[in-house]
Coordinates of C-alpha atoms and ligand atoms in Angstrom, one line a residue:
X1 CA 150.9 45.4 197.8
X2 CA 153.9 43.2 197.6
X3 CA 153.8 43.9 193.7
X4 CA 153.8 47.4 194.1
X5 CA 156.7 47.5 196.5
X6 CA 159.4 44.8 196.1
X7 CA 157.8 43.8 192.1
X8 CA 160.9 42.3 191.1
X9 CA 161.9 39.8 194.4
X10 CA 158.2 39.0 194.8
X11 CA 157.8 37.9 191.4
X12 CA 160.3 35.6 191.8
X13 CA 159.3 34.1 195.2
X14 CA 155.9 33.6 193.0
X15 CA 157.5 31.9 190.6
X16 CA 159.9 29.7 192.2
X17 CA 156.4 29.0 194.0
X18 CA 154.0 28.3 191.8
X19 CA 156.1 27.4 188.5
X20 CA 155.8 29.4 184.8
X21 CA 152.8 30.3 185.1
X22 CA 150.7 31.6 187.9
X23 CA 147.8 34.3 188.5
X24 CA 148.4 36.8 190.6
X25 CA 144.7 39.0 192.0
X26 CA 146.0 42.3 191.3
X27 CA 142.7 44.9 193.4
X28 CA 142.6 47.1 190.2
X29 CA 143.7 45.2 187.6
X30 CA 142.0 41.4 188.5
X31 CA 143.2 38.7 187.3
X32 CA 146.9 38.7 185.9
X33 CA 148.3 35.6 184.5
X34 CA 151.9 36.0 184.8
X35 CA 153.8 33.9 182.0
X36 CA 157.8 33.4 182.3
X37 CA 158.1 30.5 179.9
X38 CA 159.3 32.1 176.1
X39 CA 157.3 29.4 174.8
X40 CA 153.7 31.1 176.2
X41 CA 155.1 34.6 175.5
X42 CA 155.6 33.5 172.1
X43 CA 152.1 32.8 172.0
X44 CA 150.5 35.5 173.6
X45 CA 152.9 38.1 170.9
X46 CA 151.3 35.8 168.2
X47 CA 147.9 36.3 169.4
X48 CA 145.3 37.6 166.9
X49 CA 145.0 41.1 168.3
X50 CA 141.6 41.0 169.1
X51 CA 141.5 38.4 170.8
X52 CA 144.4 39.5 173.1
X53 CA 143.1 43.4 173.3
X54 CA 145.9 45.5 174.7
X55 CA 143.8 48.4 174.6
X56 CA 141.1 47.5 177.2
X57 CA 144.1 45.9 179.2
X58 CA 145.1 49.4 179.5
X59 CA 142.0 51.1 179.9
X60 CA 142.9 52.7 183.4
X61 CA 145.1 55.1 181.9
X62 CA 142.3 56.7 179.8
X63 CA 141.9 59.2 181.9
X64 CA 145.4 60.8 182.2
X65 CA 146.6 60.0 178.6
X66 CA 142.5 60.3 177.2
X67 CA 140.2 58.1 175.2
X68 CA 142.3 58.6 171.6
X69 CA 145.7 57.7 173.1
X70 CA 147.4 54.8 171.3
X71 CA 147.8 53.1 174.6
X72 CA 144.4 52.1 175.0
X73 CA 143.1 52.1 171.4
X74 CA 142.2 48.7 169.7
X75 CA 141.4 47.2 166.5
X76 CA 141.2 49.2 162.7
X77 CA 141.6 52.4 164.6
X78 CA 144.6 51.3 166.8
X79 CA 146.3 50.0 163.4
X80 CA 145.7 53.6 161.6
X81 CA 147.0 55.4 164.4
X82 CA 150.0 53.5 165.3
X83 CA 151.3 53.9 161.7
X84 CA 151.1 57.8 161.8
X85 CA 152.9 57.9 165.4
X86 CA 155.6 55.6 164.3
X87 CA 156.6 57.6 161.3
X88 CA 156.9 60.8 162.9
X89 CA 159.1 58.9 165.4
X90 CA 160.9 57.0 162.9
X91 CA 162.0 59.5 160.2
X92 CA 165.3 60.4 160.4
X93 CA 167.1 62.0 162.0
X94 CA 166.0 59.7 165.2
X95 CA 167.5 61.4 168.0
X96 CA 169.7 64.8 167.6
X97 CA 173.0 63.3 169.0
X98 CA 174.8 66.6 169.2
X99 CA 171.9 68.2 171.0
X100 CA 171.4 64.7 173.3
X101 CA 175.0 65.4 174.1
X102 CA 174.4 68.8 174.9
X103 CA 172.0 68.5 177.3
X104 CA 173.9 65.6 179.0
X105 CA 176.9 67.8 179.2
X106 CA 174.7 70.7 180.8
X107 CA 173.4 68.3 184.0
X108 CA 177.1 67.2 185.3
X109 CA 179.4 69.2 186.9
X110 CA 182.3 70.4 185.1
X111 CA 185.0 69.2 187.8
X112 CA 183.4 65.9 189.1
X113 CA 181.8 65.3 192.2
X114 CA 179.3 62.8 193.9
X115 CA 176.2 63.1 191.9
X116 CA 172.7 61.2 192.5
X117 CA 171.9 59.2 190.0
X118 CA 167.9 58.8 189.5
X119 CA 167.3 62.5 190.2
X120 CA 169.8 63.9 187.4
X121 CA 168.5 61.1 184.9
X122 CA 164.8 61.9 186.1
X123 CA 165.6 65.7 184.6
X124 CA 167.1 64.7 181.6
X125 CA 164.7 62.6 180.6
X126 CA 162.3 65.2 181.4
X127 CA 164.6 67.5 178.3
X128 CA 165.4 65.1 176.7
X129 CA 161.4 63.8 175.8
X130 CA 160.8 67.9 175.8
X131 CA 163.1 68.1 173.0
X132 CA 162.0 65.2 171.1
X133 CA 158.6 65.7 170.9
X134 CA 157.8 69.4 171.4
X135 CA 161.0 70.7 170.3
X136 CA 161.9 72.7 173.2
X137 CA 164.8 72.5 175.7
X138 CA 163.4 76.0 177.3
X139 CA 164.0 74.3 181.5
X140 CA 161.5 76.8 182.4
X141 CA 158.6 75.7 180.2
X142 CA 159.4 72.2 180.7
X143 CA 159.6 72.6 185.0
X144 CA 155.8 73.6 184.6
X145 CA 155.1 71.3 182.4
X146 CA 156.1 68.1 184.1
X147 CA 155.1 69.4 187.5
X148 CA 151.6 69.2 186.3
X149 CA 152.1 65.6 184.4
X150 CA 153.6 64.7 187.2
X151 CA 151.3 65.7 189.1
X152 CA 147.9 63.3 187.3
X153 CA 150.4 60.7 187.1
X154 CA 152.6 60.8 190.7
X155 CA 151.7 59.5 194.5
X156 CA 148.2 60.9 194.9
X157 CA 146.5 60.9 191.8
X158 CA 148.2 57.4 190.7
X159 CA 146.1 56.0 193.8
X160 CA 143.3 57.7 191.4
X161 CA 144.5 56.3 188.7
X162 CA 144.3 52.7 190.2
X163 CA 141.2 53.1 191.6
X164 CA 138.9 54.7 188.8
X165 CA 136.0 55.6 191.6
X166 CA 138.2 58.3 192.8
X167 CA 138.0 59.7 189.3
X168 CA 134.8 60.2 189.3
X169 CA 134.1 63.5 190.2
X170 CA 131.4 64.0 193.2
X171 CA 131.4 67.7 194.3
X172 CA 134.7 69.9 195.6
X173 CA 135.2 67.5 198.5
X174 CA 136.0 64.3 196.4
X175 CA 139.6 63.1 195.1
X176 CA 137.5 63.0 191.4
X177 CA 137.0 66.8 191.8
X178 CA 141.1 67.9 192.2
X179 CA 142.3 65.0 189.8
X180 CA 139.8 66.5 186.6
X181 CA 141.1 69.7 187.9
X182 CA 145.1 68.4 187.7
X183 CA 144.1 67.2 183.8
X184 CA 142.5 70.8 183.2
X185 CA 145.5 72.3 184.6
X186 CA 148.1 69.8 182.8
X187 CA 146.1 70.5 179.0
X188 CA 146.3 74.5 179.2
X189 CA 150.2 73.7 180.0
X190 CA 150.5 71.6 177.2
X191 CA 149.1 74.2 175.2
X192 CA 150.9 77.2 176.3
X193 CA 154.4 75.0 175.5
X194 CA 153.3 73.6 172.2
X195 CA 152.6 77.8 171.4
X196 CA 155.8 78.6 172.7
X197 CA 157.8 75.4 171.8
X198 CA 156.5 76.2 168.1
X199 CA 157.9 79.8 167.5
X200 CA 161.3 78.0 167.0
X201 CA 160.0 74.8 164.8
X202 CA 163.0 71.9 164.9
X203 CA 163.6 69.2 162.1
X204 CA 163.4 66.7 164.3
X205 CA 160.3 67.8 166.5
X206 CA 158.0 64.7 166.6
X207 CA 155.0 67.4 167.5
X208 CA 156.0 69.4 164.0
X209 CA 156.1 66.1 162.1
X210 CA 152.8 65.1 163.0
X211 CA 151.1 68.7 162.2
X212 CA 152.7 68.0 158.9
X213 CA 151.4 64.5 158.6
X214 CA 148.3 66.4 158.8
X215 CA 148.4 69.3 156.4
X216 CA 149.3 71.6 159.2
X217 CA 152.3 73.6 159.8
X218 CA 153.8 73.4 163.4
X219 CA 154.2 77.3 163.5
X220 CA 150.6 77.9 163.1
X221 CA 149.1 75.1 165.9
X222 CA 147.5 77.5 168.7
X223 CA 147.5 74.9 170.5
X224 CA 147.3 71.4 171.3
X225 CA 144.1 70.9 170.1
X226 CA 143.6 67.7 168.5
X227 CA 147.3 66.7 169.2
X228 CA 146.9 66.2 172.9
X229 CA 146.5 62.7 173.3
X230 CA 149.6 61.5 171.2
X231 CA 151.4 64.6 172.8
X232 CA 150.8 63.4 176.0
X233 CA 151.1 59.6 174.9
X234 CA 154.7 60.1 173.8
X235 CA 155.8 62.2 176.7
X236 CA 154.5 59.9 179.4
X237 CA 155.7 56.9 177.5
X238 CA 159.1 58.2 176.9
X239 CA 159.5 60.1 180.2
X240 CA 159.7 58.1 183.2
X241 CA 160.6 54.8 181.1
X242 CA 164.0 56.5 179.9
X243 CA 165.0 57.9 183.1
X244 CA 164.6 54.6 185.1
X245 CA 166.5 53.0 182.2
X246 CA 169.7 55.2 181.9
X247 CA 169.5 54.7 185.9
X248 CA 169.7 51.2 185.8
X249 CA 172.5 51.0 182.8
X250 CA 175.0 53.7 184.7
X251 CA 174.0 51.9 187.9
X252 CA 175.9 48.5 186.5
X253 CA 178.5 50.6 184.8
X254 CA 179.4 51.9 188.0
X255 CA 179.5 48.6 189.4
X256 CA 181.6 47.2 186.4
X257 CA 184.8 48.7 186.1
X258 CA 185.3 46.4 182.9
X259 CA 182.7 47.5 181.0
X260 CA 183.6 51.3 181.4
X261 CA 187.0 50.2 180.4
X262 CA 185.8 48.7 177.4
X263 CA 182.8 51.6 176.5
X264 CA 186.4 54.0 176.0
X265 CA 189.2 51.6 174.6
X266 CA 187.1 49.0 173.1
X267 CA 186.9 48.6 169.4
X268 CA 184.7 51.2 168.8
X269 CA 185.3 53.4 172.2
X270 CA 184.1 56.4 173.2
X271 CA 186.7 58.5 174.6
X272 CA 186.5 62.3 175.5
X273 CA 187.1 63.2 171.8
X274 CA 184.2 60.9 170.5
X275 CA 181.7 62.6 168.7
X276 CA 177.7 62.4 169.4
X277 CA 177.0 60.7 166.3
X278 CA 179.9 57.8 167.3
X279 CA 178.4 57.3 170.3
X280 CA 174.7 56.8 168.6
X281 CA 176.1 53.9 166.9
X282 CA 178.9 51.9 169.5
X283 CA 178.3 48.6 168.8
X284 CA 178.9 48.3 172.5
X285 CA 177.2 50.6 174.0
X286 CA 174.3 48.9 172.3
X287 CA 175.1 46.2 174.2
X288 CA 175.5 47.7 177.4
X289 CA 172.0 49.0 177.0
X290 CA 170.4 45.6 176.1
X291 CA 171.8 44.0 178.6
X292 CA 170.7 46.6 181.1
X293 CA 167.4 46.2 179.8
X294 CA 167.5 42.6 179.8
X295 CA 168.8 42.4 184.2
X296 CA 167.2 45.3 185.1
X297 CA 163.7 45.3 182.7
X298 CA 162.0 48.9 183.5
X299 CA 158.6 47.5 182.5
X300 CA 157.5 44.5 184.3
X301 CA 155.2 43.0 182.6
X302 CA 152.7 43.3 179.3
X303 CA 149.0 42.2 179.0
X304 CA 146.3 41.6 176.7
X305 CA 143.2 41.0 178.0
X306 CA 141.5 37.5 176.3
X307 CA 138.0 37.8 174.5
X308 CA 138.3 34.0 174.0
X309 CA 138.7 31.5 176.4
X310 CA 142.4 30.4 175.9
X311 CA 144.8 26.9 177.5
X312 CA 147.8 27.8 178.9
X313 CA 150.2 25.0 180.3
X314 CA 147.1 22.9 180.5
X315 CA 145.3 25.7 182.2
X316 CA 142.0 27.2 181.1
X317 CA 141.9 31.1 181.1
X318 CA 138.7 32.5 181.1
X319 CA 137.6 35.4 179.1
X320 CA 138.5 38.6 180.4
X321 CA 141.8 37.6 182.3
X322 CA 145.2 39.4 181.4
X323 CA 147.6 37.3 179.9
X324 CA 151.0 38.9 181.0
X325 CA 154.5 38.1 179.7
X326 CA 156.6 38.5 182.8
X327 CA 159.6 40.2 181.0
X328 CA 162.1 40.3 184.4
X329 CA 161.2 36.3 184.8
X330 CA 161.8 35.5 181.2
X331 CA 164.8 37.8 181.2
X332 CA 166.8 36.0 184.2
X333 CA 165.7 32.5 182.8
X334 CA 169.2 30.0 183.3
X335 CA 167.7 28.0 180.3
X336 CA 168.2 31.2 178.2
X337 CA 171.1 33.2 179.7
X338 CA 173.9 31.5 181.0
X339 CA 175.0 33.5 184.4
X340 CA 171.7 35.3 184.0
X341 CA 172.3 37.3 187.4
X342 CA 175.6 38.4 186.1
X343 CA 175.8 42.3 183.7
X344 CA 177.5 41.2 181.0
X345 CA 177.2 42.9 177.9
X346 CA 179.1 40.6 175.7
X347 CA 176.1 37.9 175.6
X348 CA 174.4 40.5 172.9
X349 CA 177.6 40.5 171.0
X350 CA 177.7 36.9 170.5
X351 CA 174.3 35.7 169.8
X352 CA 170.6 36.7 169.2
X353 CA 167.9 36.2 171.4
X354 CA 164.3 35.3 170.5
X355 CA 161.5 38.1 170.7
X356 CA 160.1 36.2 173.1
X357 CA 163.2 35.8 175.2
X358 CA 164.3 39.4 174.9
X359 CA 161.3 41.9 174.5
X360 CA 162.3 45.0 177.4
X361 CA 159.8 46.8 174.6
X362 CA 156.8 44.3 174.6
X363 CA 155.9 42.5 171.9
X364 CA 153.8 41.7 168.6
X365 CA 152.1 44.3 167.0
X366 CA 152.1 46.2 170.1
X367 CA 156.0 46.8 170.5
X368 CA 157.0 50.2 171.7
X369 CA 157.6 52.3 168.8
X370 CA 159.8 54.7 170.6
X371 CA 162.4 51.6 171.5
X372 CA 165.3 52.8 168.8
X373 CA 164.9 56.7 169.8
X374 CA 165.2 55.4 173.7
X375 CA 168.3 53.6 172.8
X376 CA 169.7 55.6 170.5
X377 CA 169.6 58.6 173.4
X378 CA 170.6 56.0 176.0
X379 CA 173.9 55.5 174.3
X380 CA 174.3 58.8 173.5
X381 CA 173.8 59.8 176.8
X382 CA 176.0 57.0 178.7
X383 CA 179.2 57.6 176.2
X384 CA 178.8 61.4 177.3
X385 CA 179.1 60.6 180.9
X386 CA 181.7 57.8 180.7
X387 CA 183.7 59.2 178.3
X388 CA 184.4 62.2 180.3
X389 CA 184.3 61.1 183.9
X390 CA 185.6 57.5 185.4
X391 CA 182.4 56.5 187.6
X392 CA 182.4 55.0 190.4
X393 CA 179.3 53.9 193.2
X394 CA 180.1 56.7 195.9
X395 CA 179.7 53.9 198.8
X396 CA 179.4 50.5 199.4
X397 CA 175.7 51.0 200.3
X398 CA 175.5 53.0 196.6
X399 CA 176.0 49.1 195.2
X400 CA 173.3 47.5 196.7
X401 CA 169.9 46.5 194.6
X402 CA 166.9 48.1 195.6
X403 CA 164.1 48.5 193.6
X404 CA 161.4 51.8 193.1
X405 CA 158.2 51.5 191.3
X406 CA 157.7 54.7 189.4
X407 CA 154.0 54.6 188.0
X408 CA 154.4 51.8 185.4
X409 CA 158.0 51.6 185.8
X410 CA 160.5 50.3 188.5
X411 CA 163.8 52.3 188.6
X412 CA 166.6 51.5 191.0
X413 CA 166.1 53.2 194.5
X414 CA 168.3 56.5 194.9
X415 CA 172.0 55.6 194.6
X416 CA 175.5 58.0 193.8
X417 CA 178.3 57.7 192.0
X418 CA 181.5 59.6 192.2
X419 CA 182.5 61.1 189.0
X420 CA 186.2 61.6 188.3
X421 CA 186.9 63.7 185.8
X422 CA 189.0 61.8 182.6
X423 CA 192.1 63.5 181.8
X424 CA 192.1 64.9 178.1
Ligands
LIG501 C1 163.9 52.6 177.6 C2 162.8 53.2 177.3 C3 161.4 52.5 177.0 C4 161.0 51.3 177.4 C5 161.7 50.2 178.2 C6 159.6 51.1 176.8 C7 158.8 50.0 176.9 C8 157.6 49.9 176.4 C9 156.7 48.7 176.6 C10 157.1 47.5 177.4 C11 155.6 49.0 175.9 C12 154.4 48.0 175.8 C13 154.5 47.1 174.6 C14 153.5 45.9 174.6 O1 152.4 46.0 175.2 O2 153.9 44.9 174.1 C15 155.7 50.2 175.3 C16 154.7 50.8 174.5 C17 154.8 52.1 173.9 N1 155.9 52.9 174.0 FE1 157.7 52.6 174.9 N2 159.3 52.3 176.1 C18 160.4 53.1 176.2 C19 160.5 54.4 175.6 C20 159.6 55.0 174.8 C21 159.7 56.2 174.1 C22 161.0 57.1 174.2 C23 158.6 56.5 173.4 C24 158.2 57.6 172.5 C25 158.7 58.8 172.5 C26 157.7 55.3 173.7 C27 156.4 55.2 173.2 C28 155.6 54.1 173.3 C29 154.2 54.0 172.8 C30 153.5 55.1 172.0 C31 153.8 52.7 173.2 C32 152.4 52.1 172.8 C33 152.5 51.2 171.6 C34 151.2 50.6 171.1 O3 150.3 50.4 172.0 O4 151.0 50.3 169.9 N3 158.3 54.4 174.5 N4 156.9 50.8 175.6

């Protein structure tokens, strides 16, 4: 329970407890080894994959993102399909800065004004992944949409989601019955956009470039038949993950005066006249975003589940425990960050970190392949905001830390800021 509610301060009580490494009984997940030396991260990254299978460590989310998703695919099979995903991600153009900016520029208010923070990046995200991977910014086909994902994947079903016997489905009057009904009801709306999303094909639809991959043409799908997994492994990877994380970067802009000051008149700033594509590549804005990522982590830990029996720190992990690299513990580690409680973006300006010092995007052969798309849009999406408006935390209590588990992420809880319009 603690995990779930206060992930970040517990984890550290655990730690400061129990030392580097420590297993925590998790109801639905057993046992998690929680690892916050680099040194054991390095090792679990360098594992051989199937002996450290991230697949089956996932295998609860099978049945919201379904039994072909690369989440919770192992072996020859995850190898093959990671390689398709990745190029339809990866082929430039990336992102679409001018349209990023666009649809940034659509959520704030013209004049300014007190704005909360989580809801308007929860939208965007929503558009933002809309765009990306169906091609579609149509707000009206996307509303539906992510009412129903969000509705397999929010408060209710997540409980299902954690606890696979209310999957099951028993007859009208069990929670298995409504959440196979939510998944029928989320597939035809995935369908009905993909129809509608592909009457005005986009370059730089992921959705398109796959049907291509596969000899198909993007205009023609009826459907999302055969696509839906990835589909819906892309959106729910790239959905919640991005919004928790432009949260948490504006949240210490606001809180850093500096660092604004710098995003605009730095070297490379990013005034009102800069244009989408300079903001995709600010050397500091890149840094604003790592370092984000690196105080506030949005992911809190990895795993691989051992088919081996492995020794950690002396310890003997049996077979069928999660080994899990506990990126927020690593990440605020005063043998690797100097100050580590202390946003400063300059530390990625001046030296490297190690994979398995640094790794907001996991590790190993298992690394997040949408992690140069997220922060490509992320800095798109923060020079936007700060290079039109000063911002500002609307309050006092607008500066304090809280933390918000959102599925698999944790986002700040809700906070403002006051937007001030810059003058031209
Ligand atoms: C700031 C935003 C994001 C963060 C912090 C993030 C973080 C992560 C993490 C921690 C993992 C697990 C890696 C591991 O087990 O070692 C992961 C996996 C993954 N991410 Fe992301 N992610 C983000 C955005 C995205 C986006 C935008 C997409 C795609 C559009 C995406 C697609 C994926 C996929 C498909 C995987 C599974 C990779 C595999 O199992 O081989 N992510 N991500």
């Amino acid at each position: 329970m603690n995990w779930t509610l206060r992930p970040y301060p517990y984890l550290y009580e655990c730690q400061r407890r129990y030392g580097d490494a420590f297993t925590l009984r998790l109801h639905a997940l057993g046992d998690v080894v929680m690892l916050a030396d680099p040194r054991d991260v390095e090792s679990v990254f360098r594992m051989d994959p199937d002996h450290g299978r991230t697949g089956e460590a996932n295998a609860l989310m099978t049945p919201i993102v379904g039994a072909d998703s690369l989440f919770v695919l192992d072996g020859e099979q995850h190898r093959r399909r990671r390689a398709e995903m990745r190029s339809s991600l990866t082929t430039r153009p990336r992102i679409d800065p001018q349209a990023v900016a666009r649809l940034t520029r659509e959520e704030l208010p013209e004049d300014g004004g007190v704005v909360e923070v989580t809801e308007l990046f929860r939208w965007l995200a929503m558009r933002l992944i809309g765009y990306r991977v169906l091609g579609t910014d149509d707000p009206d086909l996307l509303r539906v949409f992510f009412a129903r994902l969000h509705g397999v994947t929010g408060s209710l079903s997540s409980l299902a989601a954690f606890f696979p016997v209310l999957q099951r489905e028993r007859g009208v009057a069990s929670p298995g019955y409504w959440f196979q009904r939510r998944i029928a009801a989320l597939d035809s709306v995935l369908s009905e956009t993909v129809v509608k999303a592909a009457q005005e094909p986009r370059t730089s639809c992921v959705g398109a470039r796959m049907a291509a991959a596969r000899g198909e043409a993007w205009s023609d799908v009826r459907g999302a038949d055969g696509f839906r997994d990835d589909l819906i492994t892309l959106i729910a990877a790239g959905d919640d993950t991005v919004a928790s994380a432009l949260s948490w970067a504006l949240f210490w802009v606001a809180r850093t005066p500096r660092v604004a000051e710098r995003i605009i008149n730095g070297d490379d700033g990013v005034d009102r006249g800069a244009t989408p594509e300079h903001m995709a590549g600010s050397g500091y804005l890149e840094a604003v975003c790592a370092e984000a990522l690196r105080i506030t982590p949005v992911v809190d830990i990895v795993s691989r589940k051992t088919t081996v029996p492995v020794t950690i720190q002396g310890f003997d992990i049996p077979v069928g425990s999660l080994l899990s690299p506990a990126i927020y513990l690593v990440h605020r580690r005063p043998q690797v960050y100097d100050t580590p409680d202390v946003f400063r973006p300059e530390r990625f300006l001046e030296g490297k970190f190690r994979p398995s010092e640094y790794f907001p995007f996991g590790g190993g052969s298992r690394r997040c392949i949408g992690a140069a798309l997220a922060i490509a849009e992320m800095k798109t999406v923060l020079g936007t905001i700060v290079g039109r408006y000063e911002v500002r935390p609307a309050s006092i209590a607008d500066t304090s830390i809280r933390y918000s588990r959102r599925n698999v992420t944790v986002s700040p809880g809700k906070f403002r800021v006051q937007l001030t319009p810059r003058r031209p």
